[in-house]
Coordinates of C-alpha atoms and ligand atoms in Angstrom, one line a residue:
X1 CA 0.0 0.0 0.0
X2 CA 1.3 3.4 -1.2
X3 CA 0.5 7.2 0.6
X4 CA -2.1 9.0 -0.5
X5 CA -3.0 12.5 -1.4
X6 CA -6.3 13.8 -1.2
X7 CA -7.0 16.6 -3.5
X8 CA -10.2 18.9 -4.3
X9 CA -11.2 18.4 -8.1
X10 CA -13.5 21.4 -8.1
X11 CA -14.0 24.6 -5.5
X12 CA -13.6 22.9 -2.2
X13 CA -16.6 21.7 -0.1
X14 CA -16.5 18.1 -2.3
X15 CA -16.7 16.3 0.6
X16 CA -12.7 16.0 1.3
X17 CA -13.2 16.0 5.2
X18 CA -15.5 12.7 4.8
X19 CA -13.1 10.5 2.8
X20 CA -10.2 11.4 4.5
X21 CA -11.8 10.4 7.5
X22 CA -13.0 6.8 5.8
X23 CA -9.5 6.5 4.8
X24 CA -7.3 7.5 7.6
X25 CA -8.0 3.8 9.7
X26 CA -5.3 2.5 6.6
X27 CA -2.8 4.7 7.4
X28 CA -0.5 6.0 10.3
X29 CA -0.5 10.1 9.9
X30 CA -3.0 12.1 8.3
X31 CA -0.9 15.9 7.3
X32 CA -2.9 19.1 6.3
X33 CA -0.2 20.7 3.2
X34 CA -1.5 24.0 2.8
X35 CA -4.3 26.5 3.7
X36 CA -5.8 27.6 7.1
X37 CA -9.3 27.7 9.0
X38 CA -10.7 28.9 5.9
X39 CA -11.2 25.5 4.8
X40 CA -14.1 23.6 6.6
X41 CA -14.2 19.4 7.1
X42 CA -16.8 17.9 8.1
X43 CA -17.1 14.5 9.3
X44 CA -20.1 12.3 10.8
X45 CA -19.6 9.7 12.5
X46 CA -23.4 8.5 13.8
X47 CA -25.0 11.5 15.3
X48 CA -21.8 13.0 16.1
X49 CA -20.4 15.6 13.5
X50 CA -17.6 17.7 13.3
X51 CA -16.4 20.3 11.7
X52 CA -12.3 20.5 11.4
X53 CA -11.0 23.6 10.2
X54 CA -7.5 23.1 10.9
X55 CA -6.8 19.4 12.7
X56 CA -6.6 16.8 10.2
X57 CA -9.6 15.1 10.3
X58 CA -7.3 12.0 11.2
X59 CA -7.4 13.3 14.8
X60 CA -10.6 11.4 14.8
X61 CA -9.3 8.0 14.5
X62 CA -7.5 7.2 18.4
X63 CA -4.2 6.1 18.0
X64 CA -4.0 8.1 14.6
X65 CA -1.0 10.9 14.2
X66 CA -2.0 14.3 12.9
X67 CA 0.4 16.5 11.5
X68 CA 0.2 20.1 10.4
X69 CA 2.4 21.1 8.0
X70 CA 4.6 24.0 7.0
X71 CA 2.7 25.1 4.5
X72 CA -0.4 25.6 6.5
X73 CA -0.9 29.1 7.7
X74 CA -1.9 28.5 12.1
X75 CA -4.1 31.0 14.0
X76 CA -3.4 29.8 16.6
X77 CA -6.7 31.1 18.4
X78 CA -8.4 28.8 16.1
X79 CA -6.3 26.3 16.7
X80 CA -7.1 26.7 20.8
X81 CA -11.0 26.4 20.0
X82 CA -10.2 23.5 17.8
X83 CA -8.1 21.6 20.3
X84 CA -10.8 22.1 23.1
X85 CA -14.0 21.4 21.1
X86 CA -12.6 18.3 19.9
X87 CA -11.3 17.6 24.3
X88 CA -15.3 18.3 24.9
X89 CA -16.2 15.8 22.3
X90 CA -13.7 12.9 23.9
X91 CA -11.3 13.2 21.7
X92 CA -7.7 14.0 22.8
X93 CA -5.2 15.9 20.7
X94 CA -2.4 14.8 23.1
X95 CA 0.8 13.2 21.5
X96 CA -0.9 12.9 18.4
X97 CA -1.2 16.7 17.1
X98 CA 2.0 17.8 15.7
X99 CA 2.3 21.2 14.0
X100 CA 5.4 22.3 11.9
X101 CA 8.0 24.5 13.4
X102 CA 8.3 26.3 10.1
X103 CA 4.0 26.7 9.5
X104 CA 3.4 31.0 9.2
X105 CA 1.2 32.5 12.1
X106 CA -2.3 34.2 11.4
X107 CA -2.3 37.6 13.5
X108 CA -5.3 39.9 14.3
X109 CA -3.5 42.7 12.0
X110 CA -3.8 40.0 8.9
X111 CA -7.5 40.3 9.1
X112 CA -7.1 44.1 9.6
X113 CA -5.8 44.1 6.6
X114 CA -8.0 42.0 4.6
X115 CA -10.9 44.1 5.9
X116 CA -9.2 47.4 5.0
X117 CA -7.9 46.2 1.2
X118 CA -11.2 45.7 -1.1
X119 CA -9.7 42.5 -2.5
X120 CA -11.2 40.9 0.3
X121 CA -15.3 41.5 -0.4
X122 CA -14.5 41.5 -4.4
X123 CA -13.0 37.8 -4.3
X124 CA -15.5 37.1 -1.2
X125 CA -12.8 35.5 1.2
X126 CA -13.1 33.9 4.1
X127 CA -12.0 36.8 6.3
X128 CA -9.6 34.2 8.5
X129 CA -6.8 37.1 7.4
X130 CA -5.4 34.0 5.0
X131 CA -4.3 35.6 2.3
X132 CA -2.6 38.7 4.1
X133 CA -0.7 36.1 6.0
X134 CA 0.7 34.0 2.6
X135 CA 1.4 37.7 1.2
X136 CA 3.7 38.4 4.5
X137 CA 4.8 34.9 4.2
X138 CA 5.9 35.4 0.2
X139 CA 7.0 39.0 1.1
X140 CA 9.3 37.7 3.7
X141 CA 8.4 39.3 6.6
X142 CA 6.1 36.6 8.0
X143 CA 6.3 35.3 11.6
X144 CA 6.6 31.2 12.2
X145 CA 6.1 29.3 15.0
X146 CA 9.7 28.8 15.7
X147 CA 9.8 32.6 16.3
X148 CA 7.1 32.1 19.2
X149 CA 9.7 30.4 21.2
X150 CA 12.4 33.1 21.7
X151 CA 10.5 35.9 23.7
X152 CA 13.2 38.7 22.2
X153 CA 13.2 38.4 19.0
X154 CA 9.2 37.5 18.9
X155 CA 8.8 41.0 20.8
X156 CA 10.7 43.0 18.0
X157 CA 9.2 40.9 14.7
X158 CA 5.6 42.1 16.3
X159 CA 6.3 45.5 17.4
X160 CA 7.6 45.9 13.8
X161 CA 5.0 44.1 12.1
X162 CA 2.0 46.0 13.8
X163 CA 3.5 49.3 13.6
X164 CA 3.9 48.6 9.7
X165 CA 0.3 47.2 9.6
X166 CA -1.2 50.6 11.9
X167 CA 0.5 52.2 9.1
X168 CA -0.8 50.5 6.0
X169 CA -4.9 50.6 7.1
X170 CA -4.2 54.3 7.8
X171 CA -3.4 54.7 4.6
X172 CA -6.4 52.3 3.4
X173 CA -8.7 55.0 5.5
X174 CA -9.1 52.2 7.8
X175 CA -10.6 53.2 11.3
X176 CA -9.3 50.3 12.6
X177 CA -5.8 49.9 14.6
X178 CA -4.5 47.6 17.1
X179 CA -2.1 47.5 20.1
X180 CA 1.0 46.1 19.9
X181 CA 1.7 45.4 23.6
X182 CA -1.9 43.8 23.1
X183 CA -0.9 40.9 20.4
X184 CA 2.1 40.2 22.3
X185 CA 0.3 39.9 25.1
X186 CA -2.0 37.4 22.9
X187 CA 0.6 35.7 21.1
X188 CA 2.6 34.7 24.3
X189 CA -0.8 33.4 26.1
X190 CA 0.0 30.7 22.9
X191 CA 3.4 29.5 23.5
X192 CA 2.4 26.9 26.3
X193 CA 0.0 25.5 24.0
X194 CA 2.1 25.6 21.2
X195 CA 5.4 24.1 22.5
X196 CA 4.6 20.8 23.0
X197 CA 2.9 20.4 19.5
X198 CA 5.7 22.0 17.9
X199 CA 8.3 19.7 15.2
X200 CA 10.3 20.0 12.2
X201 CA 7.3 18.2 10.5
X202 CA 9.4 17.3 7.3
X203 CA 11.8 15.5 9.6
X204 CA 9.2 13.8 11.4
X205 CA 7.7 12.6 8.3
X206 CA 11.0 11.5 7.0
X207 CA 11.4 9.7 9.9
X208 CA 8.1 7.9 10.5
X209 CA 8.2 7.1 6.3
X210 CA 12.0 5.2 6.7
X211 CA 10.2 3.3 10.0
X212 CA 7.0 2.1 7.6
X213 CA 4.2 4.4 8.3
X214 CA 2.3 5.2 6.1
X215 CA 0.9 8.7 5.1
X216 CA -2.0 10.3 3.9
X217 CA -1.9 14.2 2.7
X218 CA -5.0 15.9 3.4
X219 CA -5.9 18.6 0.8
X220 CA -7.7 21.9 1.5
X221 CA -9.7 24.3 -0.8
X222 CA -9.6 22.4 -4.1
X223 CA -7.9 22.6 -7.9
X224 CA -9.7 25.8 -8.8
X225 CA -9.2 27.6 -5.9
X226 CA -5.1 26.9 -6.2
X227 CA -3.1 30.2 -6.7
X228 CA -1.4 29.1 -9.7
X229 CA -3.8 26.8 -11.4
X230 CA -7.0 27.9 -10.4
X231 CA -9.8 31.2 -11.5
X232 CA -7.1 33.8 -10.9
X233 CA -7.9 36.2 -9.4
X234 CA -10.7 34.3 -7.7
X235 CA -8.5 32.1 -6.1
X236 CA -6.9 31.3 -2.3
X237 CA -3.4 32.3 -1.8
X238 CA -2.1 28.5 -1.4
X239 CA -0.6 26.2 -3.4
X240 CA -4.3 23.4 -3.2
X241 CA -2.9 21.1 -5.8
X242 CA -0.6 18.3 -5.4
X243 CA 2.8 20.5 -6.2
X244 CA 1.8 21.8 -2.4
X245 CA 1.8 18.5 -1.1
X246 CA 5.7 18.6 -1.5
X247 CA 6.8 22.2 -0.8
X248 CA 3.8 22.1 2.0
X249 CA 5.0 18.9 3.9
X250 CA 8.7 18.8 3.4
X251 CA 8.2 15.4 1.6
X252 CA 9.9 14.3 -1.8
X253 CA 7.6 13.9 -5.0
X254 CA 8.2 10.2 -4.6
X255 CA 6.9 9.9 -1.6
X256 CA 3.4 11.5 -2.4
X257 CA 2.0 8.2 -3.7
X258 CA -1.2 7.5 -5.7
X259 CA -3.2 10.6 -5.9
X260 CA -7.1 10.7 -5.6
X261 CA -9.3 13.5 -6.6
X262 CA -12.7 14.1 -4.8
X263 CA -15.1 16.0 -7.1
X264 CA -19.5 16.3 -6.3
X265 CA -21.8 14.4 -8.5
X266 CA -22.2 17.9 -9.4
X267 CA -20.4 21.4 -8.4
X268 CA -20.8 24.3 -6.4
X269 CA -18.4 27.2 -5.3
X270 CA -18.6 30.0 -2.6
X271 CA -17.6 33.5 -3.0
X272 CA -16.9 35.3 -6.4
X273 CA -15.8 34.3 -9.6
X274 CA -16.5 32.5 -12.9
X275 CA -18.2 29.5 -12.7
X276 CA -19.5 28.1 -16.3
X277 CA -21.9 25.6 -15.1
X278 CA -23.5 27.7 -12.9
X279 CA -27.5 26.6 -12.7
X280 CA -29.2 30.2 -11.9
X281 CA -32.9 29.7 -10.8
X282 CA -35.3 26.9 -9.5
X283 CA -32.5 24.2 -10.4
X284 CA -29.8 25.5 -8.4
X285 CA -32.3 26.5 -5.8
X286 CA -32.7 23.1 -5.6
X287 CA -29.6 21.9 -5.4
X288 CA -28.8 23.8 -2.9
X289 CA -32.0 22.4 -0.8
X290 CA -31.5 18.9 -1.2
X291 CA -27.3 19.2 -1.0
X292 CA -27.8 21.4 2.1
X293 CA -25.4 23.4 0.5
X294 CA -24.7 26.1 3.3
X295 CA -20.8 26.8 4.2
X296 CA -19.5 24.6 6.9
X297 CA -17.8 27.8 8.8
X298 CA -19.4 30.9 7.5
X299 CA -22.8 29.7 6.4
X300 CA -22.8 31.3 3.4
X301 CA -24.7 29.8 0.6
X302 CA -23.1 28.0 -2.0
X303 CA -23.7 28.5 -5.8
X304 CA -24.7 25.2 -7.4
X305 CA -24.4 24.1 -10.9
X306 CA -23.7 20.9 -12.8
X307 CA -20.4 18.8 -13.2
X308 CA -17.8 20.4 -15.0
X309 CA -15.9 17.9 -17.5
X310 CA -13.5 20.8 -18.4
X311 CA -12.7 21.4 -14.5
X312 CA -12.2 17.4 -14.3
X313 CA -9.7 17.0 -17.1
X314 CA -8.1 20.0 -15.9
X315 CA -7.6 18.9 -12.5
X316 CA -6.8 15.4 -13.6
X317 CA -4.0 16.9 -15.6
X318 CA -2.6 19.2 -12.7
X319 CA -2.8 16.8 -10.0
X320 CA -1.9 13.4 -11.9
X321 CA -5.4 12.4 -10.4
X322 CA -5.6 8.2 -10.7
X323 CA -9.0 7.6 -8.9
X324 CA -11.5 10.0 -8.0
X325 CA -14.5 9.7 -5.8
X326 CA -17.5 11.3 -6.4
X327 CA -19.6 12.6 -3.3
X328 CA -23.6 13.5 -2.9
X329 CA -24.8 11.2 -5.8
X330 CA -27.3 10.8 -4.0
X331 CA -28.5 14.8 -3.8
X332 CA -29.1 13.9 -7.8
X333 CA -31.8 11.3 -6.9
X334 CA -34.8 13.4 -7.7
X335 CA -33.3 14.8 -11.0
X336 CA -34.8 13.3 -13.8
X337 CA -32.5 14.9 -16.5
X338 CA -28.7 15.7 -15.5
X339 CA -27.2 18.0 -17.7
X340 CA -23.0 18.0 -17.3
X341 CA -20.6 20.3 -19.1
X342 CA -18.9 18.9 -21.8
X343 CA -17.0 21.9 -22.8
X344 CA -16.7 25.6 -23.1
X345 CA -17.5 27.4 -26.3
X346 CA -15.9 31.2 -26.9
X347 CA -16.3 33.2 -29.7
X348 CA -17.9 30.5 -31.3
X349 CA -15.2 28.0 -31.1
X350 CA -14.8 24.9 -28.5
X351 CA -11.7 25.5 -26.0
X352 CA -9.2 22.9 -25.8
X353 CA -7.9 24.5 -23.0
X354 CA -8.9 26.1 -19.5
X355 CA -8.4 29.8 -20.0
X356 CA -6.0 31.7 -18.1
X357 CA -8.1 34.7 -17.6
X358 CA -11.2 35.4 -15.3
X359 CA -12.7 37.6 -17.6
X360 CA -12.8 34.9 -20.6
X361 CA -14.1 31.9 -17.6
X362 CA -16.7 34.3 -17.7
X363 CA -17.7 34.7 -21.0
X364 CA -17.8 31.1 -21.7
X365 CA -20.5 29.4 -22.8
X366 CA -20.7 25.8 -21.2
X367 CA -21.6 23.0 -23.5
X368 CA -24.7 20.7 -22.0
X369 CA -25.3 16.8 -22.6
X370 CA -28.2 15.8 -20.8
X371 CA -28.1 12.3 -19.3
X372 CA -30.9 10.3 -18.3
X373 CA -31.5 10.7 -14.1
X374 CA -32.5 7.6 -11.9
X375 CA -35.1 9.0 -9.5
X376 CA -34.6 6.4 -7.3
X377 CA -33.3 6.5 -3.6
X378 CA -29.4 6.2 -3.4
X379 CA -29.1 7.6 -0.3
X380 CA -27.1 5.6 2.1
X381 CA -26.2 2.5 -0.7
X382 CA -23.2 0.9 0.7
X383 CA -22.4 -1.5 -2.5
X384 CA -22.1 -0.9 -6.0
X385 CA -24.5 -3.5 -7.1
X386 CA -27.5 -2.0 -5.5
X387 CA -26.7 1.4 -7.6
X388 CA -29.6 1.7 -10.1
X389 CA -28.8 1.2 -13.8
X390 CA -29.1 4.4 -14.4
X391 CA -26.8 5.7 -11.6
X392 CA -23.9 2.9 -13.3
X393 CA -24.4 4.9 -16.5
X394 CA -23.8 8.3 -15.3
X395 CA -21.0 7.3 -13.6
X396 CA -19.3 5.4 -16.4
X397 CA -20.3 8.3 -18.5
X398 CA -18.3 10.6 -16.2
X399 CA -15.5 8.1 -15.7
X400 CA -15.4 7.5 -19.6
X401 CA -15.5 11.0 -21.0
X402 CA -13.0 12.6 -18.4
X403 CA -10.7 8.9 -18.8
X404 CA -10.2 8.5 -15.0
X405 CA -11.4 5.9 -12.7
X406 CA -13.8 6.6 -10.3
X407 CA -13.0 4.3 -7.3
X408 CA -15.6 5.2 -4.7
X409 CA -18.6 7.0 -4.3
X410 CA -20.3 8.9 -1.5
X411 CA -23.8 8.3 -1.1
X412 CA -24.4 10.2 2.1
X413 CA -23.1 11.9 4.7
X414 CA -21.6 9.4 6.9
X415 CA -18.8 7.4 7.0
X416 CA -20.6 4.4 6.1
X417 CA -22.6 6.2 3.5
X418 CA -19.8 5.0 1.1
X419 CA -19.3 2.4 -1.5
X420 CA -16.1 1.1 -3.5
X421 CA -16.3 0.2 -7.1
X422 CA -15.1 -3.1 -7.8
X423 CA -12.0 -3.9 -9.7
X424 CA -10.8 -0.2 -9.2
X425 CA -7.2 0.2 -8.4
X426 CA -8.0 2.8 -5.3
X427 CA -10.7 -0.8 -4.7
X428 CA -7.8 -2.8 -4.7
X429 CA -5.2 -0.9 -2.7
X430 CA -7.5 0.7 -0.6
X431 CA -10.5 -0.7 -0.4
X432 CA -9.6 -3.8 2.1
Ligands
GDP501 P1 -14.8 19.5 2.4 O1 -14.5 20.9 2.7 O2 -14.4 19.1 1.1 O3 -14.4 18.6 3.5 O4 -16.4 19.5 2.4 P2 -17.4 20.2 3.4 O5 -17.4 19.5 4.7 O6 -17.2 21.7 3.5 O7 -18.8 20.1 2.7 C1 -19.3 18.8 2.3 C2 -20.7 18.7 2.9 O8 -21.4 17.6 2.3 C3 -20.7 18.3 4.4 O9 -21.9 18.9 5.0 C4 -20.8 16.8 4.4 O10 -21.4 16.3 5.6 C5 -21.7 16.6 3.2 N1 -21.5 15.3 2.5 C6 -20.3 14.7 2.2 N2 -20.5 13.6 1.4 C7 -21.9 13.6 1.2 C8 -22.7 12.7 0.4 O11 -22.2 11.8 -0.2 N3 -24.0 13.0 0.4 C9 -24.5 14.0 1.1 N4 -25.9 14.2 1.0 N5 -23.8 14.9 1.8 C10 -22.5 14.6 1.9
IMO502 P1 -12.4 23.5 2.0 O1 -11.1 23.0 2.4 C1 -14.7 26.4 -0.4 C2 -12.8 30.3 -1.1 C3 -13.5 31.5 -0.5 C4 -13.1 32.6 -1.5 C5 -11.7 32.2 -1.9 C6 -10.7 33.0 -1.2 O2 -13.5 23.5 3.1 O3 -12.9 22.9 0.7 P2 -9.7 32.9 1.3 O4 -10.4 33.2 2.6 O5 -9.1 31.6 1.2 O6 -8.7 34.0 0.9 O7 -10.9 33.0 0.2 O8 -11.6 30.8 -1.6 N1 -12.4 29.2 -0.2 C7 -13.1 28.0 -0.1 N2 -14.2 27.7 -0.7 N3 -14.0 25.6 0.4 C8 -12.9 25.9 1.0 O9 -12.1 25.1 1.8 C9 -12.4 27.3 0.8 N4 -11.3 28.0 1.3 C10 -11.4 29.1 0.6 O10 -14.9 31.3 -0.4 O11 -14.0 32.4 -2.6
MG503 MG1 -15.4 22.7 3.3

């Protein structure tokens, strides 16, 4: 059995949180590469659900390590919350949680500054203060969690930093300003907590790999949300796709492993941007219903449209995805006729390629094929057999036109809402 890297095929919210969590029993550490609590995983176990925003959803499995890695960007307030909802639901963090040495702190003057810029409402961010803290990070002034641990130093990088910061919303006409006696005082309240979880995380991992453990990367955001590769400007600030995996963790390409893309039976995607298979009206109204598809953090309603063949190929290309799972077929079981998006037409001709700019994403025209529905219950299936017919041929049809395997599907919720596809390779390695 190889690692595994979990990536988002769409806009995030596919249901990542879920299958990393019906996964992680296989392996030995479950690492978070990239993002911050902007990213929202929910898993539910029975009645019990939770809602990880920063802990690797592995946390959830006892005897299960959790790492977060340097390419994560740590409030650690939000990581405080994290660690003692999860204590209040039984579940201890201790020995388990590791968080990188090297991982870039999320400070009250980052959300500041995302308030006081206008990128912020035009992109419709999360306002965690993420992308601030990647642009401090990138502009090399950014503070680690090394730098928490020697009290001098740590003094001076803050006093500097929110002086600058006072500085910058000024000049934004930003009423806001903050104390910087007031986020030291904050920031050292953390170190207690912090010190024990503290590692060189790419060491760790190279150690627990040589002694046989096995690891499974746990993406955040998704493919089109990925600074590079996704609807630029209506991105995150993170590197989302599998390159971040690497630079993220501290781990060598080869030890990545086989990579598996989770993508909805159809698509949605929060906050701005273009989104070509975007159903406006009653239909995505009711997507949205039946898919309860609400933020996990913020609540914010999610746009809903169909699934995006384009987006798949594209994401199969960046990522090297070799199995996907596809989540919430079941919130397609009253649809009697399922368009999908076979391609993009501009200026009258059919794109071969994903274009580079927002402004053309948005003057696309998606392409529609219209396959049959099942309108049958598949909520809660847990074996491919007792999939209607017509619920096979939509997924072959995915699976054949976007020539990638689909592995497992999510039919619900829960962890056991799940079934494997037989004769898969993610069946065969995984599925056990
Ligand atoms: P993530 O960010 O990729 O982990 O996904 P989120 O947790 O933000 O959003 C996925 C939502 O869909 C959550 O509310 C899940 O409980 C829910 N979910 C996951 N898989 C399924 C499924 O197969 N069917 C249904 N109906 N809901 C699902
Ligand atoms: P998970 O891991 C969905 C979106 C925001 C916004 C854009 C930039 O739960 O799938 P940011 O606060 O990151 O600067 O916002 O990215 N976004 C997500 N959308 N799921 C997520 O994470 C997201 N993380 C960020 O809505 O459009
Ligand atoms: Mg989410």
């Amino acid at each position: 059995m190889s690692n595994l890297a979990v990536v988002g095929v769409q806009w995030g919210d596919e249901g990542k949180g879920k299958i990393v969590d019906l996964l992680a029993d296989r392996f030995d550490i479950v690492a978070r590469y990239g993002g911050g609590h902007n990213a929202g995983h929910t898993v539910k176990v029975g009645d019990r659900k939770f809602i990880l925003q920063l802990i690797p959803c592995g946390i959830l499995r006892p005897g299960k390590q959790a790492v977060i890695g340097n390419g994560v960007v740590l409030d650690p307030a939000a990581l405080q919350k994290e660690i003692a909802s999860l204590r209040e639901a039984g579940v201890s963090v201790d020995g388990r949680l590791f968080v990188s040495n090297r991982a870039h702190l999320v400070f009250p003057y980052h959300r500041m500054m995302e308030k006081a810029g206008e990128m912020g409402v035009r992109l419709g961010t999360t306002s965690r203060g993420i992308g601030p803290t990647y642009e401090d990070k990138m502009g090399r002034r950014g503070i680690r969690v090394a730098d928490l641990f020697d009290p001098e130093s740590f003094r001076e990088q803050i006093r500097l930093a929110v002086r600058e910061k006072n500085l910058l919303a000024k000049a934004l006409n930003s009423t806001d300003s903050l104390s910087e006696a007031q986020v030291e005082e904050e920031y050292a309240g953390y170190v207690e907590m912090l010190r024990p979880l503290a590692v060189d995380s790419a060491a760790f991992l190279a150690r627990e790999m040589k002694q046989g453990s096995k690891l499974l990367c746990e993406g955040a955001q998704a493919t089109m949300l990925d600074i590079d590769h996704g609807t630029y400007p209506y991105v995150t600030s993170s590197s989302t796709t599998v390159g971040g995996v690497c630079t993220g963790l501290g781990i060598p390409p080869a030890a990545v492993g086989m990579v598996l893309g989770v993508s909805k039976a159809y698509c949605t995607r929060v906050g701005g941007g273009p989104f070509a298979s975007e159903a406006h009206g009653p239909e995505g109204d009711e997507l949205r219903t039946r898919g309860k598809e609400f933020g996990a953090v913020t609540g914010r309603p999610r746009r809903c449209g169909w699934f995006d063949l384009p987006v798949m190929r594209y994401a199969k290309a960046i990522n090297g995805i070799e199995s996907v799972v596809i989540t919430k077929l079941d919130v397609l079981d009253h649809v009697a006729r399922i368009p999908v998006c076979t391609g993009y037409r501009y200026k009258g001709s059919l794109l071969q390629e994903m274009p580079a700019t927002a402004r053309e994403l948005e003057k696309v025209e998606a392409v529609y094929e219209t396959r049959p529905g099942w309108c049958s219950p598949t909520e809660g299936l847990t074996s491919f057999e007792q999939l209607p017919q017509k619920a096979h041929d939509y997924l072959k049809y995915l699976s054949d036109t976007a020539e990638v395997e689909i592995g497992l599907v999510s039919t619900g919720p829960e962890r056991a809402q799940t079934l494997w596809v037989p004769g898969t390779r993610l069946a065969r390695e995984f599925g056990g």
